[in-house]
GROMACS .gro file of N, CA and C in nm:
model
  228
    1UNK      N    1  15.414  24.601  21.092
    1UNK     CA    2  15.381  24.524  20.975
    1UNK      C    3  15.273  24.593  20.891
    2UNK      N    4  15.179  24.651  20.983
    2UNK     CA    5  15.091  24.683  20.894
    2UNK      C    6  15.123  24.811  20.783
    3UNK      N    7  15.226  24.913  20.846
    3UNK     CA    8  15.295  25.004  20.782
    3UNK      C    9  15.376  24.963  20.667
    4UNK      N   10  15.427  24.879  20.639
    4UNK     CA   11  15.454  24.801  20.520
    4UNK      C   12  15.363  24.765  20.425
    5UNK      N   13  15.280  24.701  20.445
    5UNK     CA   14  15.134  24.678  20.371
    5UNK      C   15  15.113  24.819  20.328
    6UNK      N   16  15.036  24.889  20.390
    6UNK     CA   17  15.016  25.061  20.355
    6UNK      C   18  15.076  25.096  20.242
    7UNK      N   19  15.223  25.107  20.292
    7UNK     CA   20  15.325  25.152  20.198
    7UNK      C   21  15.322  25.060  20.025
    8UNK      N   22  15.282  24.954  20.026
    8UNK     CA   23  15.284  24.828  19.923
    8UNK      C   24  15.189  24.903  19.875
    9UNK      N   25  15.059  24.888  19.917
    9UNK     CA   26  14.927  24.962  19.831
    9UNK      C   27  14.965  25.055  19.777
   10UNK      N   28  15.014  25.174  19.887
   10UNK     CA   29  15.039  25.314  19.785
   10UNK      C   30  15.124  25.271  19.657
   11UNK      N   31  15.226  25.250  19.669
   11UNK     CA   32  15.325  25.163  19.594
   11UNK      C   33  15.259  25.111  19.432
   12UNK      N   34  15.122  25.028  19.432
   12UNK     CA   35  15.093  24.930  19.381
   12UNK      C   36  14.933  25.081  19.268
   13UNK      N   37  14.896  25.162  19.382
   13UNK     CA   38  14.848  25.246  19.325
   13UNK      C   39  14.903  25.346  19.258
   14UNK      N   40  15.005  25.371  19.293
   14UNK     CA   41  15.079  25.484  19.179
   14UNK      C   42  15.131  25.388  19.052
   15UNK      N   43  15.150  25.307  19.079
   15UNK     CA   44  15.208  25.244  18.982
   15UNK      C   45  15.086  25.236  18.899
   16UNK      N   46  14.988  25.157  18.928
   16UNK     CA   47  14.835  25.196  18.837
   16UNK      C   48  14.772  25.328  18.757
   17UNK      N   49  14.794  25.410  18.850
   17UNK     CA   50  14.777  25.599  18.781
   17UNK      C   51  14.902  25.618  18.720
   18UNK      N   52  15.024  25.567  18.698
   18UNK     CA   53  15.127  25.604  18.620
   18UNK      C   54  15.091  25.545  18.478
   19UNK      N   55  15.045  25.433  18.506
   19UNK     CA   56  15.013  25.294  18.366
   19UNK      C   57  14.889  25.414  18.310
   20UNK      N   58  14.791  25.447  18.374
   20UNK     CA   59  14.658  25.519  18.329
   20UNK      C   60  14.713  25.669  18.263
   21UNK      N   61  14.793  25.720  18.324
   21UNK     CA   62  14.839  25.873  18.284
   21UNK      C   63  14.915  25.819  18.144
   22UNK      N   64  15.029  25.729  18.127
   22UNK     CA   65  15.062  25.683  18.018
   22UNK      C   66  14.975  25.631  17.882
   23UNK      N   67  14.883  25.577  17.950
   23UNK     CA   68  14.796  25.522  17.786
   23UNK      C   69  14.702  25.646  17.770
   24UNK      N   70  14.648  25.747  17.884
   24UNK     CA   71  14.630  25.859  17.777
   24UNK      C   72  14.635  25.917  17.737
   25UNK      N   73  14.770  25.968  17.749
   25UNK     CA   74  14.886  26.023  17.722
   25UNK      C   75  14.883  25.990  17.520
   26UNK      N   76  14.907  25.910  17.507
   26UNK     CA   77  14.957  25.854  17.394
   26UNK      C   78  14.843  25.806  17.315
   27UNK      N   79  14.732  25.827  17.345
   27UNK     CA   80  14.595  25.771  17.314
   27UNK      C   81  14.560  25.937  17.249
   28UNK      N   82  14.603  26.005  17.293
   28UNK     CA   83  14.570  26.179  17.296
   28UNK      C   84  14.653  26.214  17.161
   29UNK      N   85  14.818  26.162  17.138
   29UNK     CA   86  14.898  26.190  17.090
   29UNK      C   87  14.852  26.205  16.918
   30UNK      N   88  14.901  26.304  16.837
   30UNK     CA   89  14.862  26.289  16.721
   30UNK      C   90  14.941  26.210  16.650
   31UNK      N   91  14.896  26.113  16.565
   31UNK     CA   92  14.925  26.008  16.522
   31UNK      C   93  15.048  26.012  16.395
   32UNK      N   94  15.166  25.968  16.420
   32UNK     CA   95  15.301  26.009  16.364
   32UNK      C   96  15.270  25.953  16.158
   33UNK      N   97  15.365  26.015  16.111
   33UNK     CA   98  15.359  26.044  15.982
   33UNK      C   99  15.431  25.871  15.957
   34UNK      N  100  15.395  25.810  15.823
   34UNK     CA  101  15.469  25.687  15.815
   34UNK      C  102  15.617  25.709  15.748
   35UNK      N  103  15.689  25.592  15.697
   35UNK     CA  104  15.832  25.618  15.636
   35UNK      C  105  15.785  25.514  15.537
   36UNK      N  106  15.865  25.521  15.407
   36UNK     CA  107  15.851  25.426  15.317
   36UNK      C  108  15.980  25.344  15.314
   37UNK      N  109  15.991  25.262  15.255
   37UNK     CA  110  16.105  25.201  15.234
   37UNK      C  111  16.233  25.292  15.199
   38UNK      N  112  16.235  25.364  15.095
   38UNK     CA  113  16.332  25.473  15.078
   38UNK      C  114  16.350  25.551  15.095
   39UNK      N  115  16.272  25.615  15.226
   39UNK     CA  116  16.291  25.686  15.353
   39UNK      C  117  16.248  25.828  15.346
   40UNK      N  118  16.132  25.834  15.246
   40UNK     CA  119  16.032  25.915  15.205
   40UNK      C  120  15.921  25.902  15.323
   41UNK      N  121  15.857  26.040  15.401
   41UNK     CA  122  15.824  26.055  15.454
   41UNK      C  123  15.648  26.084  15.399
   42UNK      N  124  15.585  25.969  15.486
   42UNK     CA  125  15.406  26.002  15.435
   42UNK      C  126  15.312  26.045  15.514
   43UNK      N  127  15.241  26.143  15.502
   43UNK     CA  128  15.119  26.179  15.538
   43UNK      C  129  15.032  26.061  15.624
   44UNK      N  130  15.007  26.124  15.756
   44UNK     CA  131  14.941  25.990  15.836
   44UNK      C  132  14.808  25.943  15.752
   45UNK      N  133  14.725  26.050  15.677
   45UNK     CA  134  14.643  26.026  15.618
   45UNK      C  135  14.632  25.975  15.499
   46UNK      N  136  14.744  25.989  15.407
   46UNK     CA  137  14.780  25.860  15.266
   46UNK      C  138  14.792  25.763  15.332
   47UNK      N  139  14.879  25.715  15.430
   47UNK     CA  140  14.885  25.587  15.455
   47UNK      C  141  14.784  25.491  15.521
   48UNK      N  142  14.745  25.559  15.589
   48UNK     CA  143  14.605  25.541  15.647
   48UNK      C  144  14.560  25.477  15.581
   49UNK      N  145  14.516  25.563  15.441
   49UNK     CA  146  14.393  25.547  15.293
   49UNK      C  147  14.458  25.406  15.257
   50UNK      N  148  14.592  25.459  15.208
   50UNK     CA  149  14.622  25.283  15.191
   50UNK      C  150  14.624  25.131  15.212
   51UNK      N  151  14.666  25.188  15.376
   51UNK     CA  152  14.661  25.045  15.470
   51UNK      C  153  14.508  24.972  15.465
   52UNK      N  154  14.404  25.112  15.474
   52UNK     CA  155  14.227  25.058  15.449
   52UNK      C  156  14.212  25.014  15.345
   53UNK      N  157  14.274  25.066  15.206
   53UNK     CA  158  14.241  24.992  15.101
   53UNK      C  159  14.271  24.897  15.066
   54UNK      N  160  14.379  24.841  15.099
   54UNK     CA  161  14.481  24.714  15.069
   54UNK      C  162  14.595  24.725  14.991
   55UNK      N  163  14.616  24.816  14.933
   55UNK     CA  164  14.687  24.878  14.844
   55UNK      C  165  14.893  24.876  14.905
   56UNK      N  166  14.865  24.900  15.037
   56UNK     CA  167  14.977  24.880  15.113
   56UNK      C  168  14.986  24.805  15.293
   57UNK      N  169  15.113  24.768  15.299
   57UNK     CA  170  15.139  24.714  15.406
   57UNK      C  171  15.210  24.750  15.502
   58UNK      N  172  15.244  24.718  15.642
   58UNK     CA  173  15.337  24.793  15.745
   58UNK      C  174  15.409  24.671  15.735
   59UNK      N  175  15.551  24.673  15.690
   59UNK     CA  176  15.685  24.593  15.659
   59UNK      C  177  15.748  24.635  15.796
   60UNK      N  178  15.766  24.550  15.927
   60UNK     CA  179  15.892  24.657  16.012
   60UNK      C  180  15.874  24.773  16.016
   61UNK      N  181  15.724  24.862  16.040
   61UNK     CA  182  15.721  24.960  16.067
   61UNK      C  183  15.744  25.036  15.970
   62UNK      N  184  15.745  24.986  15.851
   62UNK     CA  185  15.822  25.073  15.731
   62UNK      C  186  15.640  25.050  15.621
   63UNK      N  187  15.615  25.152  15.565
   63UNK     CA  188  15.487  25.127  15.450
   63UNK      C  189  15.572  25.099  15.337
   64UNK      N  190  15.465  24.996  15.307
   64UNK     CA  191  15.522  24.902  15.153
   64UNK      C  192  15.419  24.938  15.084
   65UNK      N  193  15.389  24.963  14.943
   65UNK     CA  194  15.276  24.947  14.865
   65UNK      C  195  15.281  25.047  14.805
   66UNK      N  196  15.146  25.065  14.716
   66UNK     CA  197  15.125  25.142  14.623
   66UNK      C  198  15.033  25.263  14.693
   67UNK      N  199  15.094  25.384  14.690
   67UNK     CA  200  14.994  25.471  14.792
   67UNK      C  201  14.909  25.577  14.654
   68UNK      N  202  14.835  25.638  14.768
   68UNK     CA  203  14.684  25.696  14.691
   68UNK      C  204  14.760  25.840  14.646
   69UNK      N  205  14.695  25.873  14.543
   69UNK     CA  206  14.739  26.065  14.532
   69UNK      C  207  14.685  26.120  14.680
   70UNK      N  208  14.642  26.215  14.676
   70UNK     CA  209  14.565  26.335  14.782
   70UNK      C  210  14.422  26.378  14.739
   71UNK      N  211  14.443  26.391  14.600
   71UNK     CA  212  14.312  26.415  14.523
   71UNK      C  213  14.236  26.262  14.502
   72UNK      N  214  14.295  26.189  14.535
   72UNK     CA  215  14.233  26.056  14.534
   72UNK      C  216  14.123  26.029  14.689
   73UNK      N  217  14.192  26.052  14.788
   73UNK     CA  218  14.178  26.041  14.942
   73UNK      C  219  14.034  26.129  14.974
   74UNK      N  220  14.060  26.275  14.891
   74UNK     CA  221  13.977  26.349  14.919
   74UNK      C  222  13.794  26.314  14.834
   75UNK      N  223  13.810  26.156  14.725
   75UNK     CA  224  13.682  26.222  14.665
   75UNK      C  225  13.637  26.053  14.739
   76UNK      N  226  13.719  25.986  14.811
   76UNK     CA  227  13.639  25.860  14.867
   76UNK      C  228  13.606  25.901  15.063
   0.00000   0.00000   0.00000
């Protein structure tokens, strides 16, 4: 019986260092470019600017709104 138990822990600890290797994993990851509605591809950093300003929204994963130039991003 007690070899069962054993086995459960190990079991219950990998499963814990798998969950831990995963979030920093993806915590590390560089942060993906957005899509607009018409499937125009944006700079993680326009959208970014946007989402902070209010200017735009995340629709379904999709950015809605009015986004910033580049020369805009760079003088705030």
């Amino acid at each position: 019986m007690s070899r069962l138990l054993l086995k459960r822990r190990q079991g219950i600890a990998l499963r814990y260092l798998l969950l831990e290797m995963a979030a920093r994993y993806k915590a590390t990851m560089k942060p993906a470019d957005y899509q607009t509605i018409c499937g125009e591809m944006v700079a993680y950093s326009i959208g970014e600017a946007a989402l902070k300003n209010g200017s735009a929204v995340l629709v379904g994963g999709l950015l809605v709104g009015v986004l910033p130039l580049p020369s805009e991003i760079d003088r705030a």
